[in-house]
CSV table of C-alpha atoms in Angstrom, one decimal:
chain,number,residue,atom,x,y,z
A,1,LYS,CA,0.0,0.0,0.0
A,2,ASN,CA,1.5,3.3,-1.1
A,3,GLU,CA,0.5,6.3,1.0
A,4,VAL,CA,1.8,8.6,-1.8
A,5,GLU,CA,1.1,8.1,-5.5
A,6,GLN,CA,2.6,10.2,-8.2
A,7,SER,CA,1.7,10.5,-11.9
A,8,PRO,CA,2.9,10.2,-14.5
A,9,GLN,CA,5.9,7.9,-13.8
A,10,ASN,CA,7.7,9.2,-16.8
A,11,LEU,CA,7.3,12.3,-18.8
A,12,THR,CA,9.0,13.6,-21.9
A,13,ALA,CA,8.4,17.2,-23.0
A,14,GLN,CA,9.7,19.6,-25.6
A,15,GLU,CA,11.6,22.6,-24.4
A,16,GLY,CA,9.2,25.4,-23.6
A,17,GLU,CA,6.2,23.2,-22.7
A,18,PHE,CA,4.2,23.6,-19.6
A,19,ILE,CA,4.5,20.6,-17.3
A,20,THR,CA,2.4,19.2,-14.5
A,21,ILE,CA,3.3,16.5,-12.1
A,22,ASN,CA,0.6,15.2,-9.8
A,23,CYS,CA,0.8,13.8,-6.2
A,24,SER,CA,-2.0,12.1,-4.3
A,25,TYR,CA,-1.8,10.9,-0.7
A,26,SER,CA,-4.0,8.9,1.6
A,27,VAL,CA,-3.1,10.1,5.1
A,28,GLY,CA,-3.6,13.3,7.0
A,29,ILE,CA,-0.5,15.4,6.7
A,30,SER,CA,1.2,18.3,8.4
A,31,ALA,CA,3.3,19.1,5.3
A,32,LEU,CA,4.1,18.1,1.8
A,33,HIS,CA,7.5,18.4,0.1
A,34,TRP,CA,8.5,18.5,-3.5
A,35,LEU,CA,12.0,17.2,-4.1
A,36,GLN,CA,14.3,17.2,-7.2
A,37,GLN,CA,16.8,14.4,-7.8
A,38,HIS,CA,19.3,14.9,-10.6
A,39,PRO,CA,21.4,12.2,-12.3
A,40,GLY,CA,24.2,11.5,-9.8
A,41,GLY,CA,21.6,11.1,-7.1
A,42,GLY,CA,21.7,14.2,-4.8
A,43,ILE,CA,18.3,15.5,-3.8
A,44,VAL,CA,17.3,19.1,-3.4
A,45,SER,CA,14.2,20.4,-1.7
A,46,LEU,CA,12.1,22.6,-4.0
A,47,PHE,CA,9.0,23.3,-1.9
A,48,MET,CA,7.4,22.6,1.4
A,49,LEU,CA,3.6,23.2,1.5
A,50,SER,CA,0.9,22.9,4.1
A,51,SER,CA,-1.7,24.9,2.2
A,52,GLY,CA,-2.3,27.0,-0.9
A,53,LYS,CA,0.4,27.7,-3.5
A,54,LYS,CA,4.0,28.6,-3.7
A,55,LYS,CA,6.1,29.9,-6.6
A,56,HIS,CA,9.8,30.0,-7.1
A,57,GLY,CA,11.0,31.1,-10.5
A,58,ARG,CA,9.4,28.8,-13.2
A,59,LEU,CA,8.2,26.3,-10.6
A,60,ILE,CA,4.8,26.5,-9.0
A,61,ALA,CA,3.5,24.0,-6.3
A,62,THR,CA,-0.1,23.8,-5.2
A,63,ILE,CA,-1.9,21.7,-2.6
A,64,ASN,CA,-5.5,20.9,-1.9
A,65,ILE,CA,-5.7,19.5,1.6
A,66,GLN,CA,-9.4,18.5,1.3
A,67,GLU,CA,-8.7,16.5,-1.8
A,68,LYS,CA,-5.3,15.2,-0.6
A,69,HIS,CA,-3.7,16.3,-3.8
A,70,SER,CA,-0.7,18.4,-4.9
A,71,SER,CA,0.6,19.5,-8.2
A,72,LEU,CA,4.0,20.7,-9.3
A,73,HIS,CA,4.0,22.9,-12.4
A,74,ILE,CA,7.0,23.9,-14.5
A,75,THR,CA,6.5,26.8,-16.9
A,76,ALA,CA,8.7,27.2,-20.0
A,77,SER,CA,10.4,23.9,-19.4
A,78,HIS,CA,14.2,23.7,-20.2
A,79,PRO,CA,16.5,20.7,-20.6
A,80,ARG,CA,18.1,21.5,-17.3
A,81,ASP,CA,14.8,20.7,-15.6
A,82,SER,CA,15.4,17.0,-16.6
A,83,ALA,CA,15.4,15.2,-13.3
A,84,VAL,CA,13.3,12.9,-11.1
A,85,TYR,CA,10.7,14.8,-9.1
A,86,ILE,CA,9.6,13.3,-5.8
A,87,CYS,CA,6.6,14.0,-3.6
A,88,ALA,CA,6.9,13.4,0.1
A,89,VAL,CA,4.5,13.9,2.9
A,90,ARG,CA,4.9,14.2,6.7
A,91,PRO,CA,1.9,12.6,8.3
A,92,GLN,CA,0.0,14.2,11.2
A,93,PRO,CA,0.6,12.5,14.5
A,94,PRO,CA,-2.2,10.2,15.6
A,95,PRO,CA,-4.5,11.7,18.2
A,96,LEU,CA,-3.6,11.3,21.9
A,97,SER,CA,-0.2,9.8,21.0
A,98,VAL,CA,2.4,10.1,23.6
A,99,SER,CA,5.1,8.2,21.8
A,100,TYR,CA,4.8,9.4,18.2
A,101,THR,CA,7.8,11.2,17.1
A,102,GLY,CA,6.5,12.7,13.9
A,103,ASN,CA,9.7,11.9,12.1
A,104,GLN,CA,8.5,9.6,9.5
A,105,PHE,CA,8.0,10.7,5.9
A,106,TYR,CA,6.2,8.9,3.1
A,107,PHE,CA,7.7,9.2,-0.4
A,108,GLY,CA,6.3,8.7,-3.8
A,109,THR,CA,8.2,6.7,-6.4
A,110,GLY,CA,9.1,9.8,-8.4
A,111,THR,CA,8.3,11.2,-11.8
A,112,SER,CA,11.2,11.1,-14.3
A,113,LEU,CA,11.1,14.2,-16.5
A,114,THR,CA,13.1,14.5,-19.7
A,115,VAL,CA,12.9,17.9,-21.5
A,116,ILE,CA,14.1,17.7,-25.1
A,117,PRO,CA,15.7,20.7,-26.7
B,1,ASP,CA,28.5,26.6,3.0
B,2,GLY,CA,26.2,24.5,5.2
B,3,GLY,CA,25.2,21.1,4.1
B,4,ILE,CA,25.3,17.3,4.4
B,5,THR,CA,28.4,15.4,3.3
B,6,GLN,CA,28.2,11.7,2.5
B,7,SER,CA,31.2,9.5,1.8
B,8,PRO,CA,32.3,7.6,0.0
B,9,LYS,CA,30.3,8.2,-3.2
B,10,TYR,CA,30.8,4.5,-4.3
B,11,LEU,CA,31.4,1.6,-2.0
B,12,PHE,CA,31.9,-2.1,-2.7
B,13,ARG,CA,31.3,-4.8,-0.1
B,14,LYS,CA,32.6,-8.3,0.0
B,15,GLU,CA,30.4,-11.0,1.3
B,16,GLY,CA,30.5,-11.3,5.1
B,17,GLN,CA,31.9,-7.8,5.4
B,18,ASN,CA,30.5,-4.9,7.4
B,19,VAL,CA,30.9,-1.5,5.8
B,20,THR,CA,30.2,2.0,7.2
B,21,LEU,CA,28.7,4.9,5.3
B,22,SER,CA,29.6,8.4,6.6
B,23,CYS,CA,27.1,11.3,7.0
B,24,GLU,CA,28.2,14.6,8.4
B,25,GLN,CA,26.2,17.8,8.6
B,26,ASN,CA,27.1,21.4,9.7
B,27,LEU,CA,23.5,22.7,9.7
B,28,ASN,CA,23.0,22.3,13.4
B,29,HIS,CA,20.0,20.1,12.8
B,30,ASP,CA,18.8,17.7,15.5
B,31,ALA,CA,16.8,15.3,13.2
B,32,MET,CA,18.8,13.1,10.8
B,33,TYR,CA,17.7,10.2,8.6
B,34,TRP,CA,19.0,7.3,6.6
B,35,TYR,CA,17.1,6.2,3.5
B,36,ARG,CA,17.6,3.4,1.0
B,37,GLN,CA,16.6,4.0,-2.6
B,38,ASP,CA,16.0,1.1,-5.0
B,39,PRO,CA,15.0,1.5,-8.7
B,40,GLY,CA,11.3,2.0,-9.1
B,41,GLN,CA,10.7,2.4,-5.4
B,42,GLY,CA,10.2,5.4,-3.1
B,43,LEU,CA,12.8,6.2,-0.4
B,44,ARG,CA,12.5,3.8,2.5
B,45,LEU,CA,13.5,4.7,6.0
B,46,ILE,CA,16.3,2.7,7.6
B,47,TYR,CA,16.9,4.6,10.8
B,48,TYR,CA,16.3,8.1,12.2
B,49,SER,CA,17.6,10.1,15.1
B,50,GLN,CA,15.9,13.1,16.7
B,51,ILE,CA,18.8,14.0,19.0
B,52,VAL,CA,22.3,12.9,20.1
B,53,ASN,CA,22.5,9.5,21.6
B,54,ASP,CA,19.0,8.6,20.5
B,55,PHE,CA,17.9,6.8,17.3
B,56,GLN,CA,14.8,4.8,16.2
B,57,LYS,CA,14.4,2.0,13.7
B,58,GLY,CA,12.7,2.7,10.5
B,59,ASP,CA,10.8,0.4,8.2
B,60,ILE,CA,13.8,-1.6,7.0
B,61,ALA,CA,16.3,-1.5,9.8
B,62,GLU,CA,17.2,-5.2,9.8
B,63,GLY,CA,20.9,-5.7,8.8
B,64,TYR,CA,21.8,-2.1,9.5
B,65,SER,CA,23.1,-0.2,12.6
B,66,VAL,CA,23.7,3.4,13.4
B,67,SER,CA,25.2,5.6,16.1
B,68,ARG,CA,24.6,9.3,17.0
B,69,GLU,CA,27.5,10.2,19.3
B,70,LYS,CA,27.7,13.8,18.0
B,71,LYS,CA,25.1,16.1,16.6
B,72,GLU,CA,27.0,16.5,13.3
B,73,SER,CA,27.5,12.8,12.6
B,74,PHE,CA,25.2,9.9,11.9
B,75,PRO,CA,27.1,7.0,10.4
B,76,LEU,CA,25.3,3.9,9.0
B,77,THR,CA,26.8,0.4,9.2
B,78,VAL,CA,25.6,-2.2,6.7
B,79,THR,CA,26.3,-5.5,8.4
B,80,SER,CA,26.8,-8.9,6.9
B,81,ALA,CA,23.3,-9.7,8.0
B,82,GLN,CA,21.9,-7.5,5.3
B,83,LYS,CA,21.7,-10.0,2.4
B,84,ASN,CA,20.7,-7.5,-0.3
B,85,PRO,CA,22.7,-4.4,0.4
B,86,THR,CA,23.1,-3.2,-3.2
B,87,ALA,CA,21.2,0.2,-3.3
B,88,PHE,CA,21.7,3.9,-3.2
B,89,TYR,CA,21.8,5.3,0.3
B,90,LEU,CA,20.8,8.8,1.2
B,91,CYS,CA,21.4,10.7,4.4
B,92,ALA,CA,19.1,13.6,5.3
B,93,SER,CA,18.4,16.1,8.0
B,94,ARG,CA,15.4,18.2,8.9
B,95,ASP,CA,15.4,21.8,9.9
B,96,GLY,CA,13.4,21.9,13.1
B,97,TYR,CA,12.4,25.5,12.6
B,98,ASN,CA,11.0,25.5,9.0
B,99,GLU,CA,10.8,21.7,8.5
B,100,LYS,CA,12.8,21.8,5.3
B,101,LEU,CA,14.6,18.6,4.3
B,102,PHE,CA,18.3,18.5,3.3
B,103,PHE,CA,19.9,15.6,1.6
B,104,GLY,CA,23.4,14.4,1.0
B,105,SER,CA,24.7,13.4,-2.4
B,106,GLY,CA,24.3,9.7,-1.6
B,107,THR,CA,26.4,6.6,-1.6
B,108,GLN,CA,26.1,3.8,-4.1
B,109,LEU,CA,26.8,0.5,-2.4
B,110,SER,CA,27.5,-2.6,-4.5
B,111,VAL,CA,28.3,-6.2,-3.6
B,112,LEU,CA,31.5,-7.8,-5.1
């Protein structure tokens, strides 16, 4: 059972296209993260969201808490955007929990994006 | 520059051998994590630590061990009990103030 589902798994786009990557989750969350993993493996945090929308350059992330859904948009895509994009959620602690540490994250399997010049 | 340093980038293990992956951070973060990444799968938690001298097992802790003797350091030992150790290992830390995650560049472990 995957708490976090991403779509599509793979995406190929022409340079300049508008790109959307989707993330759905099944648990109550305190925050959602969008991460970028380049070839070579290192991961960079792009956004952390708990509500609404955030924008950084050509990247926009939105979240709908009621629908348990988030999207990552890339405007005017560029070959340097080619990477794996990973959605991760930090679940809310269970009610009345005295031992829950809140340190667990659930990760999607990632969306591999290739932008062709 | 603040960040997380993992070493080595590539590591080869012989059968029956224990190997240790290094993770050092200068971000002054309390929470640190070790994840395993296999092709086609999401990151899976091996161990995490909230504070010095404390750590908790994650979902796939069998065959692994950790220590947290210093805030900056969270080394992972892959023991001979881990029968399928070939994977990409990522160390991470979490900023307790803004909840942002920081990752190292990873270590690719392979079996000879």
